[in-house]
mmCIF file of C-alpha atoms in Angstrom:
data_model
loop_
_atom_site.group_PDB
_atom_site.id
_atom_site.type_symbol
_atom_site.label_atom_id
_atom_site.label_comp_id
_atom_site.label_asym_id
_atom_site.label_seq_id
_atom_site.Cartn_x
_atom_site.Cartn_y
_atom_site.Cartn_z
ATOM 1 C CA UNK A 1 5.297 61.152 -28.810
ATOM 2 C CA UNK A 2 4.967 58.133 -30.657
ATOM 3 C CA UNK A 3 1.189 57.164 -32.389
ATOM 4 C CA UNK A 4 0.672 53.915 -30.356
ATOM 5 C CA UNK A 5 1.495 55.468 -26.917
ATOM 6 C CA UNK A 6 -1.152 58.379 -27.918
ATOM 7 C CA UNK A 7 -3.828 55.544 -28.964
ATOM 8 C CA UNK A 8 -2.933 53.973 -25.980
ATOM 9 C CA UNK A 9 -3.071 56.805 -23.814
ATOM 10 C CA UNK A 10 -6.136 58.035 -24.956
ATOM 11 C CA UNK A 11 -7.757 54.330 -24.527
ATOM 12 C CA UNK A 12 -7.150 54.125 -21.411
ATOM 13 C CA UNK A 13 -8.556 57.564 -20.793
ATOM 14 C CA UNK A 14 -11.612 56.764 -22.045
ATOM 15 C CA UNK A 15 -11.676 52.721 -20.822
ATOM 16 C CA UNK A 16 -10.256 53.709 -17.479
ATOM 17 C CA UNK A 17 -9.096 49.665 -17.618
ATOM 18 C CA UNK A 18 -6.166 48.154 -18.797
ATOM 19 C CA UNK A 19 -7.723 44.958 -19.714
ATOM 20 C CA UNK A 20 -11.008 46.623 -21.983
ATOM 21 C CA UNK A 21 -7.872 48.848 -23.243
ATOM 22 C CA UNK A 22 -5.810 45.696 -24.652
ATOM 23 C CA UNK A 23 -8.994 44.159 -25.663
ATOM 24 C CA UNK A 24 -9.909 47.698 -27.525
ATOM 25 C CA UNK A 25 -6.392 47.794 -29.306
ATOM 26 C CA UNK A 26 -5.762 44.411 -30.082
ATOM 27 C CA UNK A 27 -2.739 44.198 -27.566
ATOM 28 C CA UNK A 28 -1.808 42.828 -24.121
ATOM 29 C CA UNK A 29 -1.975 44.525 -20.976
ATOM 30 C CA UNK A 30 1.442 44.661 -20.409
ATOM 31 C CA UNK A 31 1.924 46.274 -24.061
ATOM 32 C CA UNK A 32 -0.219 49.178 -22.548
ATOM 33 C CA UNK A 33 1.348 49.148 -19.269
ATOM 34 C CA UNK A 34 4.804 49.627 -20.729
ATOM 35 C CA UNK A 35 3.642 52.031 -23.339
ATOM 36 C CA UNK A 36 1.764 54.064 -20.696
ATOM 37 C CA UNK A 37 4.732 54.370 -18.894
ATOM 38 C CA UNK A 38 7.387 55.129 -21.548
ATOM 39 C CA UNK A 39 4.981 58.527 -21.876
ATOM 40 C CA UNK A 40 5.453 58.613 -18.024
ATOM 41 C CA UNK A 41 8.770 58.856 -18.522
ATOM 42 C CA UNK A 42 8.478 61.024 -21.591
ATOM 43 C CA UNK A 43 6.194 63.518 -19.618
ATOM 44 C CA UNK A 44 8.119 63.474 -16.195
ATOM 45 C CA UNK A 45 5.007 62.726 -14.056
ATOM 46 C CA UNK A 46 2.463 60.011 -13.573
ATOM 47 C CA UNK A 47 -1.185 60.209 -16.356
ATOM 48 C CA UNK A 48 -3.231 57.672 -14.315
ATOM 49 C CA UNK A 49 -3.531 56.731 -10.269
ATOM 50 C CA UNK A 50 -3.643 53.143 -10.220
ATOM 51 C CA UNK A 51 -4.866 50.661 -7.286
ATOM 52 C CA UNK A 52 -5.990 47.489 -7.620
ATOM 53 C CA UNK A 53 -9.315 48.871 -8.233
ATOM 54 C CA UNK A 54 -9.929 51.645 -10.240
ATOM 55 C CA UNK A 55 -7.230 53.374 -12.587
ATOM 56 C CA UNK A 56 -8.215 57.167 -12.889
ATOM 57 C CA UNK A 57 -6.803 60.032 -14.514
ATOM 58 C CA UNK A 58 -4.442 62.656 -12.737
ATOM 59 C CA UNK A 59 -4.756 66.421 -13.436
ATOM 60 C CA UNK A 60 -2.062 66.337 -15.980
ATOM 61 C CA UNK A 61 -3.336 63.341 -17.206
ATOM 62 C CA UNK A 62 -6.596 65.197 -17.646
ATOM 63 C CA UNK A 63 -5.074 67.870 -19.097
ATOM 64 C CA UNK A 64 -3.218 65.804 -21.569
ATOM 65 C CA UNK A 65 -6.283 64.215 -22.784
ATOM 66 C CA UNK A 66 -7.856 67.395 -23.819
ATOM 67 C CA UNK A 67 -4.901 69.163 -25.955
ATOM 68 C CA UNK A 68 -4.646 65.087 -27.471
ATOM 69 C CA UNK A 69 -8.106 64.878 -28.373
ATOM 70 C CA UNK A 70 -7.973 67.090 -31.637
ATOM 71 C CA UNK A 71 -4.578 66.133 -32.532
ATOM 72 C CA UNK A 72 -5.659 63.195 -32.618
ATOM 73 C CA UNK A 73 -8.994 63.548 -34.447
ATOM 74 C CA UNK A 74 -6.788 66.059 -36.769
ATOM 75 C CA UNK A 75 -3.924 62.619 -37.243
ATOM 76 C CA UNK A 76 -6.831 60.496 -37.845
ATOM 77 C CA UNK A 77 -8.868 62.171 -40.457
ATOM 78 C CA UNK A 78 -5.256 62.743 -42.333
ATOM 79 C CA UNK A 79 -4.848 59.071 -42.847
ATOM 80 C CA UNK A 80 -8.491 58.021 -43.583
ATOM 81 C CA UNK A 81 -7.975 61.110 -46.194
ATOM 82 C CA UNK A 82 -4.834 59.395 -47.473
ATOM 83 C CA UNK A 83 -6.305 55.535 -47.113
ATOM 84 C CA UNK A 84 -9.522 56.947 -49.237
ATOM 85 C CA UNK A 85 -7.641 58.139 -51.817
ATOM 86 C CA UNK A 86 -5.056 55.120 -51.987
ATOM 87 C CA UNK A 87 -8.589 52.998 -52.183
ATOM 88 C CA UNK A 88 -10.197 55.063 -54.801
ATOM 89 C CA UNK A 89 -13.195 56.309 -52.935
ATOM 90 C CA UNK A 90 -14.554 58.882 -55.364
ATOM 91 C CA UNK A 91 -17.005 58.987 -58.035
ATOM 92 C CA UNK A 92 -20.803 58.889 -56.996
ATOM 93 C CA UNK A 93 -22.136 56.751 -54.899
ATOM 94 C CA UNK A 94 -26.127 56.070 -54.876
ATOM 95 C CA UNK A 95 -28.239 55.245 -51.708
ATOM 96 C CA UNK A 96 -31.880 54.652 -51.571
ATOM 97 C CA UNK A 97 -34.458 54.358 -48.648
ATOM 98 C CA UNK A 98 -37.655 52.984 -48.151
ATOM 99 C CA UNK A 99 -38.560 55.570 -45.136
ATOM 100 C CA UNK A 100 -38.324 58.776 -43.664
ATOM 101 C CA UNK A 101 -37.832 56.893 -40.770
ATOM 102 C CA UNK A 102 -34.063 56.862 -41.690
ATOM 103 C CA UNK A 103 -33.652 60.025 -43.517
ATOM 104 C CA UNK A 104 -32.325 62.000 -40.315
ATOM 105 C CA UNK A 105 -29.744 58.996 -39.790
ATOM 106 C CA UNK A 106 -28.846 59.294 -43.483
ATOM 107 C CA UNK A 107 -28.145 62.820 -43.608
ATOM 108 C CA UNK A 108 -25.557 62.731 -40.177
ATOM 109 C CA UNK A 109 -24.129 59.603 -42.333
ATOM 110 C CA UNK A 110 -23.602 61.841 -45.728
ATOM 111 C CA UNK A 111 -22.487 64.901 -43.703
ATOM 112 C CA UNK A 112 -19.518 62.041 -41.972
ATOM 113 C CA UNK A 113 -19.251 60.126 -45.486
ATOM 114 C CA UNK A 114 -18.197 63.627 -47.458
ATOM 115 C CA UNK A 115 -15.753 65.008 -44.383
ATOM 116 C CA UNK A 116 -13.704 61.864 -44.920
ATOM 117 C CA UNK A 117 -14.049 61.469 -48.818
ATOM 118 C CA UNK A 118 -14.744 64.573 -50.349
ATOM 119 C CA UNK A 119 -14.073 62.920 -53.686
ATOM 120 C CA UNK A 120 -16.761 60.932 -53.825
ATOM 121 C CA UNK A 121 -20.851 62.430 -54.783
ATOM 122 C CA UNK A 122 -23.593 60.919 -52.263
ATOM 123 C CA UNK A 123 -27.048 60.963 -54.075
ATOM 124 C CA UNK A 124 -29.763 59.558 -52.514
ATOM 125 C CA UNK A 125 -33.519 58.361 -53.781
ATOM 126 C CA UNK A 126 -36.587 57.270 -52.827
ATOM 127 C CA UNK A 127 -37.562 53.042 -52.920
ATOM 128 C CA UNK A 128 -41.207 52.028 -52.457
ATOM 129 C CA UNK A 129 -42.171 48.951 -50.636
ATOM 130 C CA UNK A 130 -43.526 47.847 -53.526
ATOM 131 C CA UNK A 131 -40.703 47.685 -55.145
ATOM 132 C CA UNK A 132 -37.955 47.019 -52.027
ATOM 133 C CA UNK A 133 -35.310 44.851 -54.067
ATOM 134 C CA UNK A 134 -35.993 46.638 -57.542
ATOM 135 C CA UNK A 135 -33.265 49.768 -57.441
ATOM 136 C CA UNK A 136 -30.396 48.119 -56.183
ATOM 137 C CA UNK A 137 -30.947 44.832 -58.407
ATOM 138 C CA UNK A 138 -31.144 47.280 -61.116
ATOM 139 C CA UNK A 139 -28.100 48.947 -60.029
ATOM 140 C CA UNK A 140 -30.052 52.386 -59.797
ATOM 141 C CA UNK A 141 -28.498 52.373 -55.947
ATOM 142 C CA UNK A 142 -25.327 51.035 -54.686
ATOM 143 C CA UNK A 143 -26.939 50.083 -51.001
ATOM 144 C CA UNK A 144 -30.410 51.665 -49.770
ATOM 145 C CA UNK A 145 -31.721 51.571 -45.903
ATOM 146 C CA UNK A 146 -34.396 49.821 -45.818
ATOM 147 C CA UNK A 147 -36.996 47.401 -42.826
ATOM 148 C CA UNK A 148 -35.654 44.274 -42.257
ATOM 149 C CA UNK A 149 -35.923 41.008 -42.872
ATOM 150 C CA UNK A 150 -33.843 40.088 -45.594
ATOM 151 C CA UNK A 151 -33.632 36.723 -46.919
ATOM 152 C CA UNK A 152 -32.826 37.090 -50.254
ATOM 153 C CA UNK A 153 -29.654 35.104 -51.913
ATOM 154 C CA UNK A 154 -28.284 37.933 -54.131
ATOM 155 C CA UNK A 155 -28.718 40.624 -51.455
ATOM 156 C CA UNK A 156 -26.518 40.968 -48.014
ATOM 157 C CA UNK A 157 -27.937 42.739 -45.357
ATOM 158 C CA UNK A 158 -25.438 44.957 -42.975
ATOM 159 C CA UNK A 159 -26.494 46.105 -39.706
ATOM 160 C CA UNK A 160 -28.967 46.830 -37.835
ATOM 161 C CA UNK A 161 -28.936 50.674 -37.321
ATOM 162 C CA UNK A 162 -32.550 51.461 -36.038
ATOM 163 C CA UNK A 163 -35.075 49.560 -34.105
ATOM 164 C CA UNK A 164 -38.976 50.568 -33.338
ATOM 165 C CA UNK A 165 -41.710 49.394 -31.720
ATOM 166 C CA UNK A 166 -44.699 48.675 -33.497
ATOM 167 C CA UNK A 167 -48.041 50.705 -33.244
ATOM 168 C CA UNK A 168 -51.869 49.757 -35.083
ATOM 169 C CA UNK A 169 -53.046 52.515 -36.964
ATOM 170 C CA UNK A 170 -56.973 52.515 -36.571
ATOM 171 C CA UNK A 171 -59.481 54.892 -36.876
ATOM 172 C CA UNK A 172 -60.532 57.507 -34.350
ATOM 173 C CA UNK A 173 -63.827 55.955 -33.830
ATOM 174 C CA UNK A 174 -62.335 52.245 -33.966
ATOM 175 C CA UNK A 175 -63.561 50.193 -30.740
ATOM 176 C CA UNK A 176 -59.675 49.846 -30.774
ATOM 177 C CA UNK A 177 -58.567 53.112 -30.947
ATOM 178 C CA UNK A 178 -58.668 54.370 -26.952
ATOM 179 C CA UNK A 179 -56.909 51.368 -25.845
ATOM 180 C CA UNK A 180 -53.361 51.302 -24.118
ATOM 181 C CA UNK A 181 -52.309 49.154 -26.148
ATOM 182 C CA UNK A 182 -53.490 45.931 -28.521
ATOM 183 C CA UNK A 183 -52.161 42.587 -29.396
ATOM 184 C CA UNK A 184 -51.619 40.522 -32.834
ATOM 185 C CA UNK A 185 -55.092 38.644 -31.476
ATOM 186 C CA UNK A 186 -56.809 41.709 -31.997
ATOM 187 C CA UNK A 187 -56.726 41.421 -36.299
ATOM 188 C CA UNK A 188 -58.645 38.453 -36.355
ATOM 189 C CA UNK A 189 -61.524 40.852 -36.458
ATOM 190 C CA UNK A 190 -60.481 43.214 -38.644
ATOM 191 C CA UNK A 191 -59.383 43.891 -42.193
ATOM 192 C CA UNK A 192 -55.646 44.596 -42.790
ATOM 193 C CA UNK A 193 -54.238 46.875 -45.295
ATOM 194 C CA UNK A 194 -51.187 46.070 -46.397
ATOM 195 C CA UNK A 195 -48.508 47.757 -49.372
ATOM 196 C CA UNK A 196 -48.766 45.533 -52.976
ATOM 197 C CA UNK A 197 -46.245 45.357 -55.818
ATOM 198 C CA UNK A 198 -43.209 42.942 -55.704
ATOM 199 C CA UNK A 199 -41.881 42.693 -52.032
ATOM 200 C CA UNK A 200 -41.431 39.386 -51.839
ATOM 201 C CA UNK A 201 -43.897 36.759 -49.771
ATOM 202 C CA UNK A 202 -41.645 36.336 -46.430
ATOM 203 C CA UNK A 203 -41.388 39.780 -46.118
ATOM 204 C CA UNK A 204 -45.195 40.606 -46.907
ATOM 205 C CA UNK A 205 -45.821 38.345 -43.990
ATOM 206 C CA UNK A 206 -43.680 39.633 -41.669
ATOM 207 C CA UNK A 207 -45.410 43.190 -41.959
ATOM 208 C CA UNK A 208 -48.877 42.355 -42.466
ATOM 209 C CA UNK A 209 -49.528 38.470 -41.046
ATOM 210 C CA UNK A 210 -51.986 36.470 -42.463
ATOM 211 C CA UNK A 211 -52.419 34.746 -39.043
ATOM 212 C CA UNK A 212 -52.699 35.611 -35.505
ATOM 213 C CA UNK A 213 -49.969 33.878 -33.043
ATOM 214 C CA UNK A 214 -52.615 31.563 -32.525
ATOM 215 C CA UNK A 215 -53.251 30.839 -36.070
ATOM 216 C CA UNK A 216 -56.776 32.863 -36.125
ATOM 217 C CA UNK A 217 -56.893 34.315 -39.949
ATOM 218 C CA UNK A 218 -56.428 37.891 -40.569
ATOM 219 C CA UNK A 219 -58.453 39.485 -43.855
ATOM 220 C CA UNK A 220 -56.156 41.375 -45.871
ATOM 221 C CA UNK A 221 -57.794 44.653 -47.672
ATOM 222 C CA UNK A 222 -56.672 47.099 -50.042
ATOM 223 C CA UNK A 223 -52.790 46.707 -51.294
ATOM 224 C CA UNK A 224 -51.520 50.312 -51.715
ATOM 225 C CA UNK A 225 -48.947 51.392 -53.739
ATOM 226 C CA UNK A 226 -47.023 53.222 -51.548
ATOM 227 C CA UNK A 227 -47.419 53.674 -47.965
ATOM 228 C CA UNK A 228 -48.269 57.144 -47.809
ATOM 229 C CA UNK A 229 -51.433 56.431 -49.343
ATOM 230 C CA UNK A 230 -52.243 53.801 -45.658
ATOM 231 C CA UNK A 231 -53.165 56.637 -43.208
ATOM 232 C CA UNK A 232 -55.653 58.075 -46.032
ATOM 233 C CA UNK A 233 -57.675 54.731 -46.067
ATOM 234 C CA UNK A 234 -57.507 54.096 -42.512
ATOM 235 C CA UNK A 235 -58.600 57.681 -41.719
ATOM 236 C CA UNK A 236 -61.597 56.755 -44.803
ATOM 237 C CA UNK A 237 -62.341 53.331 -42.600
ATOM 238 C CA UNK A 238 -61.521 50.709 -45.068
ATOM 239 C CA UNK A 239 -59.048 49.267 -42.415
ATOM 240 C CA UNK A 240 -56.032 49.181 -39.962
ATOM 241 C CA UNK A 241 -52.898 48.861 -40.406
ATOM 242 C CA UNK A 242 -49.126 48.011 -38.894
ATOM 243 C CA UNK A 243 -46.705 50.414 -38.901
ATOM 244 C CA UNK A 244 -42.997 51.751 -37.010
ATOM 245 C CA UNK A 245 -44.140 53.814 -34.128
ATOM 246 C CA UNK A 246 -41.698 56.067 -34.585
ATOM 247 C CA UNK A 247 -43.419 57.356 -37.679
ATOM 248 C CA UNK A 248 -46.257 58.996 -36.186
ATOM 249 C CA UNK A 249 -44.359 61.932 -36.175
ATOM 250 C CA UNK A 250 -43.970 61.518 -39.797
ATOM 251 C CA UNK A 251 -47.576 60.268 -40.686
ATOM 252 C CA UNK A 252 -49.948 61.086 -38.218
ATOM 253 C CA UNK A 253 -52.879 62.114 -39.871
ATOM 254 C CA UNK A 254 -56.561 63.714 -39.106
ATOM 255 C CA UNK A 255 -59.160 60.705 -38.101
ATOM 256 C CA UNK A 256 -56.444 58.038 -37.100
ATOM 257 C CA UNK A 257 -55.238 57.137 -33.412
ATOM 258 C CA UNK A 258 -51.968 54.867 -33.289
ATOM 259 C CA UNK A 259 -52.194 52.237 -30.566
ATOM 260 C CA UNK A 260 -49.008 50.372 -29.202
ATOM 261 C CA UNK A 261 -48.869 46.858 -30.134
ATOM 262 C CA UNK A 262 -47.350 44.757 -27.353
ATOM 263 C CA UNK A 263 -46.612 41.349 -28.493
ATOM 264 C CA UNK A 264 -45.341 42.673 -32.161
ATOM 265 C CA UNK A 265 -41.600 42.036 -32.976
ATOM 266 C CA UNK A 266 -40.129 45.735 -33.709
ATOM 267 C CA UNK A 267 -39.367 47.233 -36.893
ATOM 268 C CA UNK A 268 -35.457 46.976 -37.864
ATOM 269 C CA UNK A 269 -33.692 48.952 -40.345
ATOM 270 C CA UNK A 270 -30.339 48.179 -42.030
ATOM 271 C CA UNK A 271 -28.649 48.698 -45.204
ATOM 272 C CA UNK A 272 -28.724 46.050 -48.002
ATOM 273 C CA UNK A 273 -26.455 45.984 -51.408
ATOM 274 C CA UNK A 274 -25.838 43.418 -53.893
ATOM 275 C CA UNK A 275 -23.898 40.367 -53.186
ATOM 276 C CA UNK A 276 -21.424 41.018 -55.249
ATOM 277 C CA UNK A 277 -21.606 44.908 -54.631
ATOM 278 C CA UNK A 278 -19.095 45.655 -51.574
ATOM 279 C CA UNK A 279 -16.950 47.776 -53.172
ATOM 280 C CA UNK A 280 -14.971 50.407 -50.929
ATOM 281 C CA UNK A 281 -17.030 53.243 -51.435
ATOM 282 C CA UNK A 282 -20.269 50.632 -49.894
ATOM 283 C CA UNK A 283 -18.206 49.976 -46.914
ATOM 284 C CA UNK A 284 -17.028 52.909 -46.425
ATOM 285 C CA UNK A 285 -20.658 54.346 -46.135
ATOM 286 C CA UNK A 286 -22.214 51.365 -44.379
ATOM 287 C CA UNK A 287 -19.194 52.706 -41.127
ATOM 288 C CA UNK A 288 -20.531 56.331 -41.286
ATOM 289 C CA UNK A 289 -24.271 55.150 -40.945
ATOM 290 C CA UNK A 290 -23.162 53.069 -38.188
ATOM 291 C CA UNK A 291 -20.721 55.988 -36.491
ATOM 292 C CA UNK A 292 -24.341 58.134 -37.226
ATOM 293 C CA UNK A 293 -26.182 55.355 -35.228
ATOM 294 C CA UNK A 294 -23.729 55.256 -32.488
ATOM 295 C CA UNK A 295 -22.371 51.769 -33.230
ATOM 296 C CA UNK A 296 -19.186 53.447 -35.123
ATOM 297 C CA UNK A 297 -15.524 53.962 -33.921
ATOM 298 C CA UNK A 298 -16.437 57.786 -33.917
ATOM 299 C CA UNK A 299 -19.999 57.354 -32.044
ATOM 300 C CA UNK A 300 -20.351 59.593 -29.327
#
């Protein structure tokens, strides 16, 4: 069996449409029709019912498909083992992130990363929001996961992997805290603690607003260092704050309610590296985080 009738065999299994199959391969329909049936031929019975409306598999066909599938999987990590060597993808690589939010993603993309290039080291550290660009400016990381938005010249921003609602973190006994849910109105009347240090201003803003939709001022309190320290003071009283609602899990902490925030754009993650950083070993592990996000070729 040649490769490209297996690829295209195993397309159209999945697609169950010769036009999304072309699309998929980056051929023409009739390329997969006559490749399709050339394995016909080679297999001495039809793989697919076709009608003008539906294409399906046939029992054989079926069956085929499962004894390709790890021949296939086996073929494939063979030449991405042979393409990572010919590229050089060894060595260490370095990866920050700003949140536990991501580390679960991270660790599916390292476990990927390694099976394909076990030549090359993954380490990975910690980057506070206080310091979001410092790391990989200072070439401590090679990329790092981190909240979007990104707008910085020397930095490129990948894709998004992870989006969350927003929730306001407020204290048990906050006037706020047994409501369904809040809006960006509601910080005009309170006092907003936010994460100091040297994020830059558009991205400050973005997190923590200085303004209400409506332009109402919102009073910033204490800066923290690090955002660990945030459920601490809110729990204390000296404020609310914004955070990813998927971290309650994470941070939820004795003496603070998280409310849903309903008019609040969501939390984004993506990876981020230096301009002039994409080497092979970044791209390579930018396509495992987004296979472990289900965006990848292998994404289940």
């Amino acid at each position: 069996m040649e490769r490209q009738e297996m690829e295209a065999f195993l397309a159209l299994a999945e697609e169950l449409h010769f036009g999304h199959t072309a699309r998929r391969l980056g051929l023409s329909v009739g390329r997969v029709s006559q490749l399709i049936r050339t394995l016909e031929r080679r297999v001495g019975a039809l793989l697919f019912e076709r009608t003008s409306r539906r294409v399906v598999l046939t029992p054989i066909g079926a069956r085929l498909r499962e004894d390709l599938l790890p021949v296939h999987r086996q073929i494939t990590a063979a030449l991405e083992h042979a393409v990572a060597a010919g590229r050089g993808i060894s060595g260490r690589l370095r990866v920050g992130f700003s949140s536990q939010m991501v580390a679960r993603l991270l660790m599916r993309a390292i476990e990927a990363f390694k099976a394909v290039h076990p030549a090359c080291e993954v380490t990975i550290q910690e980057v506070l929001l206080s310091d979001p660009y410092g790391p990989v400016r200072r070439a401590e990381v090679h990329l790092q996961v981190t909240e979007l938005p990104l707008n910085e010249p020397d930095l490129v921003a990948g894709p998004t992997l992870l989006s969350y609602p927003r929730s306001l973190l407020v204290p048990v006994d906050h006037a706020l805290a047994r409501a369904e849910s809040v809006s960006l109105e509601d910080l005009a009347g309170a006092t907003l603690l936010t994460v100091g240090g040297s994020a830059p201003q558009h991205w400050c803003d973005h997190h923590f607003p200085r303004h209400t939709p409506s332009g109402r001022p919102i009073h910033h309190g204490h800066a923290a260092v690090s955002w660990h320290e945030i459920p601490v003071l809110v729990a204390d009283g000296q404020g609310v704050t914004l955070a990813s609602a998927g971290a309650e899990h994470l941070h939820a902490a004795p003496g603070v309610a998280w409310v849903p925030v309903r008019d609040a754009a969501p939390v984004l993650y993506a990876p981020i590296w230096p301009k002039q950083g994409a080497t092979a070993r970044v791209r390579a592990f930018v396509e495992a985080l987004r296979t472990a996000a289900g965006q990848g070729p292998g994404a289940s």
